[in-house]
Each structure stands twice: as C-alpha cells, then as structure tokens.
Amino acid sequence: MYEPIRSKSVHSTMAGPDDFPHRSREEELDIQLAGHLAALLTVTDELRVTAPSADLDTAAERLTQEITRLRGGRTPARATTSTRGREPDATALHRKAHALAGRALVVAASRADTAAAILAAERMDAHTAALKPRPLASSAH
C-alpha cells in the first residue's frame, strides 16, 4: 500500500551521535550556577555604585571567587558602572539581586555545592534586610 522511503529523512542530521561534545548534568549545573552568580555580581556592582558599603564589597569579592572556581579558573568579566544618566533605583536592584540569589541557591542545592548555597543564602538575607523599611529615629527634645 505504501512505497518505502528511498532517501534519508530531511529531519535526520548528518552528524553522528559522537560528532559533537556532550556535557554532563554536573557541567550544565556548573554553567547555570556560574551564570546566576555572574548576574548577581553585576547587580551587586550596580548597588556598590548606588550605595557603597563594605558588605557589598565583600559580597562582590566572594561572588568573584565562586564564579572563578566554577569556571575552572576563568575570572568573570566585570562591568564598569557609573552614576551618569539615570540613577538606578536601589530598591529595584535589591529585589533583582534577591531573585538572582534565590535562583543561584536552587541550582547550588541541586548541585550539592555547599559553598555556593551558603553564599547565595547569605546574599538573599542581606537583600531582604535591605528591603525592610527602616524605623524612623524619634527625636526627643
């Protein structure tokens, strides 16, 4: 009833199964975790310009160390940010950093990377604290 197909399907590839590199699940998670931490580092650098603090400086250094470790010794590219133009909204940056740290925490946990998980959790806590409204100091006369 049907005539057999005489040529290869246009949907098959010319490459064999061993013609391209494969990455393990761990390698993929390393890449994903390094990406989340690099994004967090970028936002941390933006916050350092907006509201400089020793905590943010320390966080940036620790993030750089973790990214370098995950990338096999390659240090992350750092964006140079300035306050020219529109002033970044610190609240929005803290929210973004909190979300990025949360994503990094999920990947670090699935990868069983304790050091990265602790760093991500600490950054989440720091950004949560930064988002809490500060009580107004009462002035007693």
mmCIF file of N, CA and C in Angstrom:
data_model
loop_
_atom_site.group_PDB
_atom_site.id
_atom_site.type_symbol
_atom_site.label_atom_id
_atom_site.label_comp_id
_atom_site.label_asym_id
_atom_site.label_seq_id
_atom_site.Cartn_x
_atom_site.Cartn_y
_atom_site.Cartn_z
ATOM 1 N N MET A 1 0.810 -1.184 0.000
ATOM 2 C CA MET A 1 0.000 0.000 0.000
ATOM 3 C C MET A 1 0.863 1.260 0.000
ATOM 4 N N TYR A 2 1.929 1.268 0.817
ATOM 5 C CA TYR A 2 2.828 2.414 0.847
ATOM 6 C C TYR A 2 4.147 2.019 0.206
ATOM 7 N N GLU A 3 4.724 2.970 -0.487
ATOM 8 C CA GLU A 3 6.033 2.720 -1.073
ATOM 9 C C GLU A 3 7.095 3.046 -0.029
ATOM 10 N N PRO A 4 8.104 2.225 0.147
ATOM 11 C CA PRO A 4 9.130 2.500 1.148
ATOM 12 C C PRO A 4 9.908 3.779 0.808
ATOM 13 N N ILE A 5 10.386 4.446 1.836
ATOM 14 C CA ILE A 5 11.169 5.665 1.650
ATOM 15 C C ILE A 5 12.527 5.276 1.108
ATOM 16 N N ARG A 6 12.928 5.919 0.026
ATOM 17 C CA ARG A 6 14.185 5.554 -0.632
ATOM 18 C C ARG A 6 15.345 6.464 -0.256
ATOM 19 N N SER A 7 15.036 7.611 0.344
ATOM 20 C CA SER A 7 16.107 8.527 0.724
ATOM 21 C C SER A 7 16.000 8.820 2.220
ATOM 22 N N LYS A 8 17.080 9.378 2.744
ATOM 23 C CA LYS A 8 17.077 9.708 4.166
ATOM 24 C C LYS A 8 16.104 10.845 4.429
ATOM 25 N N SER A 9 15.569 10.845 5.598
ATOM 26 C CA SER A 9 14.644 11.886 6.011
ATOM 27 C C SER A 9 15.371 13.234 6.103
ATOM 28 N N VAL A 10 14.667 14.283 5.758
ATOM 29 C CA VAL A 10 15.249 15.628 5.896
ATOM 30 C C VAL A 10 15.369 16.006 7.369
ATOM 31 N N HIS A 11 14.719 15.247 8.235
ATOM 32 C CA HIS A 11 14.754 15.541 9.665
ATOM 33 C C HIS A 11 15.930 14.888 10.378
ATOM 34 N N SER A 12 16.625 13.994 9.709
ATOM 35 C CA SER A 12 17.797 13.388 10.345
ATOM 36 C C SER A 12 19.002 14.293 10.121
ATOM 37 N N THR A 13 19.935 14.212 11.027
ATOM 38 C CA THR A 13 21.115 15.073 10.906
ATOM 39 C C THR A 13 22.238 14.310 10.226
ATOM 40 N N MET A 14 23.146 15.059 9.703
ATOM 41 C CA MET A 14 24.312 14.472 9.053
ATOM 42 C C MET A 14 25.344 14.047 10.102
ATOM 43 N N ALA A 15 25.303 14.686 11.257
ATOM 44 C CA ALA A 15 26.271 14.390 12.303
ATOM 45 C C ALA A 15 25.875 13.110 13.021
ATOM 46 N N GLY A 16 26.883 12.360 13.384
ATOM 47 C CA GLY A 16 26.647 11.157 14.162
ATOM 48 C C GLY A 16 26.522 11.517 15.630
ATOM 49 N N PRO A 17 26.179 10.555 16.462
ATOM 50 C CA PRO A 17 25.978 10.857 17.887
ATOM 51 C C PRO A 17 27.266 11.289 18.599
ATOM 52 N N ASP A 18 28.412 10.958 18.069
ATOM 53 C CA ASP A 18 29.677 11.326 18.705
ATOM 54 C C ASP A 18 30.361 12.503 18.029
ATOM 55 N N ASP A 19 29.672 13.173 17.108
ATOM 56 C CA ASP A 19 30.286 14.261 16.354
ATOM 57 C C ASP A 19 30.232 15.615 17.059
ATOM 58 N N PHE A 20 29.584 15.706 18.201
ATOM 59 C CA PHE A 20 29.559 16.965 18.924
ATOM 60 C C PHE A 20 29.716 16.678 20.412
ATOM 61 N N PRO A 21 30.274 17.640 21.149
ATOM 62 C CA PRO A 21 30.553 17.376 22.564
ATOM 63 C C PRO A 21 29.276 17.328 23.398
ATOM 64 N N HIS A 22 29.292 16.478 24.373
ATOM 65 C CA HIS A 22 28.185 16.386 25.320
ATOM 66 C C HIS A 22 28.690 16.833 26.682
ATOM 67 N N ARG A 23 27.820 17.471 27.440
ATOM 68 C CA ARG A 23 28.181 17.870 28.801
ATOM 69 C C ARG A 23 27.368 17.038 29.781
ATOM 70 N N SER A 24 27.980 16.772 30.905
ATOM 71 C CA SER A 24 27.283 16.034 31.946
ATOM 72 C C SER A 24 26.305 16.967 32.652
ATOM 73 N N ARG A 25 25.426 16.388 33.443
ATOM 74 C CA ARG A 25 24.471 17.186 34.210
ATOM 75 C C ARG A 25 25.213 18.132 35.149
ATOM 76 N N GLU A 26 26.281 17.646 35.763
ATOM 77 C CA GLU A 26 27.068 18.469 36.679
ATOM 78 C C GLU A 26 27.700 19.660 35.958
ATOM 79 N N GLU A 27 28.208 19.426 34.759
ATOM 80 C CA GLU A 27 28.789 20.525 33.978
ATOM 81 C C GLU A 27 27.725 21.555 33.607
ATOM 82 N N GLU A 28 26.556 21.086 33.240
ATOM 83 C CA GLU A 28 25.460 22.007 32.907
ATOM 84 C C GLU A 28 25.047 22.826 34.129
ATOM 85 N N LEU A 29 24.988 22.170 35.290
ATOM 86 C CA LEU A 29 24.635 22.896 36.514
ATOM 87 C C LEU A 29 25.723 23.894 36.901
ATOM 88 N N ASP A 30 26.991 23.531 36.687
ATOM 89 C CA ASP A 30 28.084 24.476 36.937
ATOM 90 C C ASP A 30 27.931 25.724 36.081
ATOM 91 N N ILE A 31 27.628 25.521 34.818
ATOM 92 C CA ILE A 31 27.455 26.635 33.886
ATOM 93 C C ILE A 31 26.273 27.505 34.313
ATOM 94 N N GLN A 32 25.176 26.852 34.672
ATOM 95 C CA GLN A 32 23.978 27.589 35.089
ATOM 96 C C GLN A 32 24.238 28.356 36.388
ATOM 97 N N LEU A 33 24.869 27.708 37.351
ATOM 98 C CA LEU A 33 25.161 28.365 38.624
ATOM 99 C C LEU A 33 26.115 29.544 38.425
ATOM 100 N N ALA A 34 27.151 29.363 37.627
ATOM 101 C CA ALA A 34 28.083 30.458 37.351
ATOM 102 C C ALA A 34 27.358 31.622 36.682
ATOM 103 N N GLY A 35 26.413 31.326 35.815
ATOM 104 C CA GLY A 35 25.637 32.384 35.161
ATOM 105 C C GLY A 35 24.789 33.175 36.133
ATOM 106 N N HIS A 36 24.106 32.466 37.043
ATOM 107 C CA HIS A 36 23.291 33.161 38.047
ATOM 108 C C HIS A 36 24.166 34.009 38.972
ATOM 109 N N LEU A 37 25.299 33.452 39.382
ATOM 110 C CA LEU A 37 26.199 34.209 40.255
ATOM 111 C C LEU A 37 26.812 35.404 39.531
ATOM 112 N N ALA A 38 27.102 35.259 38.241
ATOM 113 C CA ALA A 38 27.642 36.381 37.460
ATOM 114 C C ALA A 38 26.608 37.500 37.335
ATOM 115 N N ALA A 39 25.351 37.127 37.135
ATOM 116 C CA ALA A 39 24.281 38.135 37.078
ATOM 117 C C ALA A 39 24.143 38.825 38.432
ATOM 118 N N LEU A 40 24.238 38.045 39.510
ATOM 119 C CA LEU A 40 24.181 38.619 40.857
ATOM 120 C C LEU A 40 25.366 39.556 41.095
ATOM 121 N N LEU A 41 26.524 39.194 40.600
ATOM 122 C CA LEU A 41 27.700 40.048 40.725
ATOM 123 C C LEU A 41 27.491 41.379 40.003
ATOM 124 N N THR A 42 26.887 41.332 38.839
ATOM 125 C CA THR A 42 26.619 42.564 38.084
ATOM 126 C C THR A 42 25.699 43.496 38.864
ATOM 127 N N VAL A 43 24.636 42.932 39.434
ATOM 128 C CA VAL A 43 23.706 43.754 40.219
ATOM 129 C C VAL A 43 24.400 44.252 41.486
ATOM 130 N N THR A 44 25.230 43.419 42.089
ATOM 131 C CA THR A 44 25.979 43.836 43.276
ATOM 132 C C THR A 44 26.890 45.012 42.942
ATOM 133 N N ASP A 45 27.544 44.951 41.792
ATOM 134 C CA ASP A 45 28.389 46.074 41.369
ATOM 135 C C ASP A 45 27.568 47.346 41.150
ATOM 136 N N GLU A 46 26.366 47.195 40.600
ATOM 137 C CA GLU A 46 25.488 48.363 40.424
ATOM 138 C C GLU A 46 25.102 48.941 41.774
ATOM 139 N N LEU A 47 24.806 48.070 42.740
ATOM 140 C CA LEU A 47 24.464 48.542 44.083
ATOM 141 C C LEU A 47 25.656 49.219 44.752
ATOM 142 N N ARG A 48 26.850 48.720 44.485
ATOM 143 C CA ARG A 48 28.056 49.324 45.068
ATOM 144 C C ARG A 48 28.239 50.760 44.603
ATOM 145 N N VAL A 49 27.813 51.053 43.379
ATOM 146 C CA VAL A 49 27.895 52.424 42.867
ATOM 147 C C VAL A 49 26.816 53.285 43.520
ATOM 148 N N THR A 50 25.620 52.709 43.649
ATOM 149 C CA THR A 50 24.479 53.442 44.205
ATOM 150 C C THR A 50 24.641 53.707 45.698
ATOM 151 N N ALA A 51 24.999 52.676 46.443
ATOM 152 C CA ALA A 51 25.120 52.787 47.896
ATOM 153 C C ALA A 51 26.337 51.984 48.351
ATOM 154 N N PRO A 52 27.534 52.552 48.250
ATOM 155 C CA PRO A 52 28.746 51.812 48.619
ATOM 156 C C PRO A 52 28.701 51.323 50.064
ATOM 157 N N SER A 53 29.161 50.079 50.271
ATOM 158 C CA SER A 53 29.255 49.535 51.627
ATOM 159 C C SER A 53 30.301 48.432 51.635
ATOM 160 N N ALA A 54 30.851 48.186 52.816
ATOM 161 C CA ALA A 54 31.843 47.123 52.978
ATOM 162 C C ALA A 54 31.202 45.763 52.720
ATOM 163 N N ASP A 55 29.936 45.600 53.101
ATOM 164 C CA ASP A 55 29.228 44.336 52.875
ATOM 165 C C ASP A 55 29.136 44.016 51.382
ATOM 166 N N LEU A 56 28.809 45.012 50.583
ATOM 167 C CA LEU A 56 28.716 44.794 49.135
ATOM 168 C C LEU A 56 30.090 44.530 48.523
ATOM 169 N N ASP A 57 31.120 45.196 49.033
ATOM 170 C CA ASP A 57 32.475 44.939 48.544
ATOM 171 C C ASP A 57 32.893 43.497 48.829
ATOM 172 N N THR A 58 32.611 43.041 50.040
ATOM 173 C CA THR A 58 32.930 41.666 50.430
ATOM 174 C C THR A 58 32.133 40.672 49.589
ATOM 175 N N ALA A 59 30.853 40.976 49.390
ATOM 176 C CA ALA A 59 29.996 40.095 48.591
ATOM 177 C C ALA A 59 30.513 39.986 47.162
ATOM 178 N N ALA A 60 30.919 41.101 46.585
ATOM 179 C CA ALA A 60 31.434 41.095 45.209
ATOM 180 C C ALA A 60 32.695 40.238 45.118
ATOM 181 N N GLU A 61 33.565 40.348 46.111
ATOM 182 C CA GLU A 61 34.800 39.551 46.118
ATOM 183 C C GLU A 61 34.484 38.056 46.245
ATOM 184 N N ARG A 62 33.570 37.707 47.131
ATOM 185 C CA ARG A 62 33.201 36.294 47.317
ATOM 186 C C ARG A 62 32.509 35.732 46.079
ATOM 187 N N LEU A 63 31.650 36.538 45.456
ATOM 188 C CA LEU A 63 30.991 36.095 44.225
ATOM 189 C C LEU A 63 32.020 35.850 43.125
ATOM 190 N N THR A 64 32.986 36.750 43.020
ATOM 191 C CA THR A 64 34.045 36.599 42.014
ATOM 192 C C THR A 64 34.818 35.298 42.244
ATOM 193 N N GLN A 65 35.123 34.990 43.495
ATOM 194 C CA GLN A 65 35.848 33.761 43.810
ATOM 195 C C GLN A 65 35.031 32.516 43.425
ATOM 196 N N GLU A 66 33.742 32.516 43.733
ATOM 197 C CA GLU A 66 32.896 31.358 43.407
ATOM 198 C C GLU A 66 32.761 31.172 41.894
ATOM 199 N N ILE A 67 32.568 32.272 41.188
ATOM 200 C CA ILE A 67 32.425 32.193 39.729
ATOM 201 C C ILE A 67 33.727 31.672 39.115
ATOM 202 N N THR A 68 34.847 32.169 39.599
ATOM 203 C CA THR A 68 36.148 31.727 39.101
ATOM 204 C C THR A 68 36.327 30.228 39.345
ATOM 205 N N ARG A 69 35.935 29.761 40.519
ATOM 206 C CA ARG A 69 36.031 28.332 40.831
ATOM 207 C C ARG A 69 35.158 27.510 39.897
ATOM 208 N N LEU A 70 33.936 27.953 39.681
ATOM 209 C CA LEU A 70 33.001 27.211 38.826
ATOM 210 C C LEU A 70 33.435 27.210 37.362
ATOM 211 N N ARG A 71 34.119 28.253 36.952
ATOM 212 C CA ARG A 71 34.564 28.366 35.554
ATOM 213 C C ARG A 71 35.979 27.840 35.345
ATOM 214 N N GLY A 72 36.464 27.080 36.291
ATOM 215 C CA GLY A 72 37.773 26.469 36.133
ATOM 216 C C GLY A 72 38.927 27.455 36.104
ATOM 217 N N GLY A 73 38.835 28.520 36.893
ATOM 218 C CA GLY A 73 39.925 29.485 36.979
ATOM 219 C C GLY A 73 39.744 30.741 36.145
ATOM 220 N N ARG A 74 38.731 30.766 35.299
ATOM 221 C CA ARG A 74 38.493 31.978 34.483
ATOM 222 C C ARG A 74 37.716 32.989 35.320
ATOM 223 N N THR A 75 38.274 34.176 35.462
ATOM 224 C CA THR A 75 37.604 35.210 36.255
ATOM 225 C C THR A 75 36.475 35.839 35.448
ATOM 226 N N PRO A 76 35.416 36.251 36.124
ATOM 227 C CA PRO A 76 34.296 36.858 35.401
ATOM 228 C C PRO A 76 34.631 38.255 34.905
ATOM 229 N N ALA A 77 34.043 38.605 33.796
ATOM 230 C CA ALA A 77 34.173 39.973 33.282
ATOM 231 C C ALA A 77 33.359 40.878 34.187
ATOM 232 N N ARG A 78 33.920 41.999 34.539
ATOM 233 C CA ARG A 78 33.229 42.938 35.420
ATOM 234 C C ARG A 78 32.826 44.159 34.612
ATOM 235 N N ALA A 79 31.583 44.530 34.749
ATOM 236 C CA ALA A 79 31.070 45.715 34.072
ATOM 237 C C ALA A 79 31.476 46.941 34.872
ATOM 238 N N THR A 80 31.871 47.958 34.169
ATOM 239 C CA THR A 80 32.142 49.219 34.851
ATOM 240 C C THR A 80 30.856 50.019 34.812
ATOM 241 N N THR A 81 30.399 50.366 35.970
ATOM 242 C CA THR A 81 29.155 51.120 36.058
ATOM 243 C C THR A 81 29.461 52.506 36.574
ATOM 244 N N SER A 82 28.648 53.429 36.186
ATOM 245 C CA SER A 82 28.811 54.793 36.663
ATOM 246 C C SER A 82 27.440 55.348 36.986
ATOM 247 N N THR A 83 27.421 56.465 37.657
ATOM 248 C CA THR A 83 26.154 57.074 38.034
ATOM 249 C C THR A 83 25.710 58.112 37.011
ATOM 250 N N ARG A 84 26.361 58.154 35.862
ATOM 251 C CA ARG A 84 25.938 59.106 34.833
ATOM 252 C C ARG A 84 24.576 58.701 34.314
ATOM 253 N N GLY A 85 23.803 59.680 33.932
ATOM 254 C CA GLY A 85 22.470 59.390 33.399
ATOM 255 C C GLY A 85 21.487 59.127 34.524
ATOM 256 N N ARG A 86 20.613 58.185 34.285
ATOM 257 C CA ARG A 86 19.549 57.876 35.236
ATOM 258 C C ARG A 86 20.114 57.143 36.448
ATOM 259 N N GLU A 87 19.770 57.622 37.629
ATOM 260 C CA GLU A 87 20.208 57.000 38.874
ATOM 261 C C GLU A 87 19.441 55.690 39.067
ATOM 262 N N PRO A 88 20.164 54.564 39.277
ATOM 263 C CA PRO A 88 19.468 53.290 39.464
ATOM 264 C C PRO A 88 18.677 53.288 40.770
ATOM 265 N N ASP A 89 17.557 52.610 40.762
ATOM 266 C CA ASP A 89 16.684 52.502 41.926
ATOM 267 C C ASP A 89 17.224 51.381 42.812
ATOM 268 N N ALA A 90 17.710 51.740 44.002
ATOM 269 C CA ALA A 90 18.314 50.757 44.901
ATOM 270 C C ALA A 90 17.316 49.680 45.300
ATOM 271 N N THR A 91 16.065 50.043 45.513
ATOM 272 C CA THR A 91 15.051 49.051 45.896
ATOM 273 C C THR A 91 14.865 48.021 44.792
ATOM 274 N N ALA A 92 14.769 48.491 43.566
ATOM 275 C CA ALA A 92 14.612 47.565 42.439
ATOM 276 C C ALA A 92 15.847 46.677 42.287
ATOM 277 N N LEU A 93 17.031 47.242 42.503
ATOM 278 C CA LEU A 93 18.257 46.451 42.413
ATOM 279 C C LEU A 93 18.313 45.389 43.512
ATOM 280 N N HIS A 94 17.882 45.744 44.731
ATOM 281 C CA HIS A 94 17.862 44.759 45.814
ATOM 282 C C HIS A 94 16.865 43.636 45.515
ATOM 283 N N ARG A 95 15.721 43.979 44.943
ATOM 284 C CA ARG A 95 14.742 42.942 44.568
ATOM 285 C C ARG A 95 15.316 42.005 43.503
ATOM 286 N N LYS A 96 15.963 42.597 42.517
ATOM 287 C CA LYS A 96 16.564 41.806 41.443
ATOM 288 C C LYS A 96 17.668 40.903 41.998
ATOM 289 N N ALA A 97 18.504 41.464 42.873
ATOM 290 C CA ALA A 97 19.581 40.688 43.477
ATOM 291 C C ALA A 97 19.026 39.547 44.327
ATOM 292 N N HIS A 98 17.949 39.804 45.055
ATOM 293 C CA HIS A 98 17.317 38.766 45.870
ATOM 294 C C HIS A 98 16.821 37.626 44.986
ATOM 295 N N ALA A 99 16.187 37.962 43.879
ATOM 296 C CA ALA A 99 15.675 36.933 42.960
ATOM 297 C C ALA A 99 16.822 36.128 42.350
ATOM 298 N N LEU A 100 17.891 36.804 41.955
ATOM 299 C CA LEU A 100 19.047 36.106 41.376
ATOM 300 C C LEU A 100 19.716 35.197 42.398
ATOM 301 N N ALA A 101 19.827 35.673 43.628
ATOM 302 C CA ALA A 101 20.416 34.850 44.686
ATOM 303 C C ALA A 101 19.539 33.620 44.940
ATOM 304 N N GLY A 102 18.222 33.790 44.855
ATOM 305 C CA GLY A 102 17.306 32.661 45.020
ATOM 306 C C GLY A 102 17.491 31.619 43.934
ATOM 307 N N ARG A 103 17.652 32.071 42.709
ATOM 308 C CA ARG A 103 17.896 31.132 41.600
ATOM 309 C C ARG A 103 19.217 30.396 41.793
ATOM 310 N N ALA A 104 20.237 31.150 42.202
ATOM 311 C CA ALA A 104 21.543 30.524 42.450
ATOM 312 C C ALA A 104 21.444 29.500 43.574
ATOM 313 N N LEU A 105 20.666 29.804 44.606
ATOM 314 C CA LEU A 105 20.504 28.884 45.725
ATOM 315 C C LEU A 105 19.860 27.570 45.278
ATOM 316 N N VAL A 106 18.846 27.664 44.425
ATOM 317 C CA VAL A 106 18.176 26.459 43.926
ATOM 318 C C VAL A 106 19.149 25.577 43.150
ATOM 319 N N VAL A 107 19.934 26.185 42.265
ATOM 320 C CA VAL A 107 20.880 25.415 41.460
ATOM 321 C C VAL A 107 21.993 24.862 42.346
ATOM 322 N N ALA A 108 22.491 25.668 43.277
ATOM 323 C CA ALA A 108 23.556 25.206 44.171
ATOM 324 C C ALA A 108 23.072 24.033 45.017
ATOM 325 N N ALA A 109 21.832 24.088 45.458
ATOM 326 C CA ALA A 109 21.284 22.985 46.253
ATOM 327 C C ALA A 109 21.151 21.717 45.422
ATOM 328 N N SER A 110 20.689 21.849 44.186
ATOM 329 C CA SER A 110 20.539 20.666 43.342
ATOM 330 C C SER A 110 21.896 20.095 42.948
ATOM 331 N N ARG A 111 22.903 20.928 42.940
ATOM 332 C CA ARG A 111 24.256 20.524 42.605
ATOM 333 C C ARG A 111 25.019 20.062 43.841
ATOM 334 N N ALA A 112 24.439 20.271 45.029
ATOM 335 C CA ALA A 112 25.062 19.948 46.314
ATOM 336 C C ALA A 112 26.369 20.716 46.504
ATOM 337 N N ASP A 113 26.357 21.994 46.111
ATOM 338 C CA ASP A 113 27.515 22.877 46.265
ATOM 339 C C ASP A 113 27.272 23.732 47.510
ATOM 340 N N THR A 114 27.815 23.276 48.631
ATOM 341 C CA THR A 114 27.558 23.925 49.913
ATOM 342 C C THR A 114 28.058 25.362 49.943
ATOM 343 N N ALA A 115 29.260 25.598 49.444
ATOM 344 C CA ALA A 115 29.842 26.943 49.487
ATOM 345 C C ALA A 115 28.982 27.945 48.713
ATOM 346 N N ALA A 116 28.571 27.564 47.509
ATOM 347 C CA ALA A 116 27.738 28.468 46.700
ATOM 348 C C ALA A 116 26.354 28.633 47.322
ATOM 349 N N ALA A 117 25.813 27.569 47.909
ATOM 350 C CA ALA A 117 24.489 27.651 48.537
ATOM 351 C C ALA A 117 24.523 28.595 49.736
ATOM 352 N N ILE A 118 25.572 28.493 50.535
ATOM 353 C CA ILE A 118 25.691 29.384 51.698
ATOM 354 C C ILE A 118 25.824 30.832 51.249
ATOM 355 N N LEU A 119 26.661 31.075 50.255
ATOM 356 C CA LEU A 119 26.840 32.435 49.740
ATOM 357 C C LEU A 119 25.516 32.986 49.202
ATOM 358 N N ALA A 120 24.801 32.191 48.424
ATOM 359 C CA ALA A 120 23.525 32.641 47.861
ATOM 360 C C ALA A 120 22.507 32.928 48.969
ATOM 361 N N ALA A 121 22.455 32.068 49.977
ATOM 362 C CA ALA A 121 21.516 32.283 51.090
ATOM 363 C C ALA A 121 21.873 33.547 51.864
ATOM 364 N N GLU A 122 23.156 33.774 52.084
ATOM 365 C CA GLU A 122 23.587 34.996 52.774
ATOM 366 C C GLU A 122 23.216 36.243 51.982
ATOM 367 N N ARG A 123 23.371 36.177 50.656
ATOM 368 C CA ARG A 123 23.022 37.334 49.824
ATOM 369 C C ARG A 123 21.513 37.564 49.831
ATOM 370 N N MET A 124 20.733 36.471 49.840
ATOM 371 C CA MET A 124 19.277 36.632 49.929
ATOM 372 C C MET A 124 18.913 37.341 51.228
ATOM 373 N N ASP A 125 19.520 36.905 52.338
ATOM 374 C CA ASP A 125 19.250 37.534 53.637
ATOM 375 C C ASP A 125 19.641 39.008 53.632
ATOM 376 N N ALA A 126 20.791 39.321 53.049
ATOM 377 C CA ALA A 126 21.258 40.710 53.018
ATOM 378 C C ALA A 126 20.307 41.589 52.209
ATOM 379 N N HIS A 127 19.833 41.065 51.078
ATOM 380 C CA HIS A 127 18.933 41.876 50.248
ATOM 381 C C HIS A 127 17.535 41.964 50.862
ATOM 382 N N THR A 128 17.123 40.940 51.574
ATOM 383 C CA THR A 128 15.847 41.014 52.306
ATOM 384 C C THR A 128 15.927 42.096 53.370
ATOM 385 N N ALA A 129 17.037 42.115 54.107
ATOM 386 C CA ALA A 129 17.228 43.130 55.145
ATOM 387 C C ALA A 129 17.259 44.534 54.539
ATOM 388 N N ALA A 130 17.867 44.670 53.375
ATOM 389 C CA ALA A 130 17.955 45.985 52.724
ATOM 390 C C ALA A 130 16.589 46.464 52.248
ATOM 391 N N LEU A 131 15.676 45.535 52.009
ATOM 392 C CA LEU A 131 14.343 45.905 51.531
ATOM 393 C C LEU A 131 13.377 46.248 52.660
ATOM 394 N N LYS A 132 13.719 45.870 53.880
ATOM 395 C CA LYS A 132 12.839 46.165 55.015
ATOM 396 C C LYS A 132 12.858 47.652 55.309
ATOM 397 N N PRO A 133 11.683 48.219 55.603
ATOM 398 C CA PRO A 133 11.657 49.649 55.929
ATOM 399 C C PRO A 133 12.399 49.903 57.237
ATOM 400 N N ARG A 134 13.147 50.974 57.246
ATOM 401 C CA ARG A 134 13.905 51.358 58.428
ATOM 402 C C ARG A 134 13.004 52.167 59.364
ATOM 403 N N PRO A 135 13.045 51.865 60.652
ATOM 404 C CA PRO A 135 12.243 52.676 61.598
ATOM 405 C C PRO A 135 12.818 54.082 61.682
ATOM 406 N N LEU A 136 11.938 55.035 61.761
ATOM 407 C CA LEU A 136 12.366 56.429 61.861
ATOM 408 C C LEU A 136 12.882 56.688 63.261
ATOM 409 N N ALA A 137 14.007 57.357 63.340
ATOM 410 C CA ALA A 137 14.577 57.693 64.648
ATOM 411 C C ALA A 137 13.743 58.804 65.257
ATOM 412 N N SER A 138 13.292 58.573 66.465
ATOM 413 C CA SER A 138 12.479 59.606 67.125
ATOM 414 C C SER A 138 13.418 60.640 67.728
ATOM 415 N N SER A 139 13.069 61.858 67.532
ATOM 416 C CA SER A 139 13.903 62.935 68.081
ATOM 417 C C SER A 139 13.248 63.458 69.343
ATOM 418 N N ALA A 140 13.904 63.221 70.459
ATOM 419 C CA ALA A 140 13.373 63.683 71.756
ATOM 420 C C ALA A 140 14.060 65.002 72.113
ATOM 421 N N HIS A 141 13.262 65.973 72.496
ATOM 422 C CA HIS A 141 13.819 67.278 72.872
ATOM 423 C C HIS A 141 13.755 67.450 74.330
#
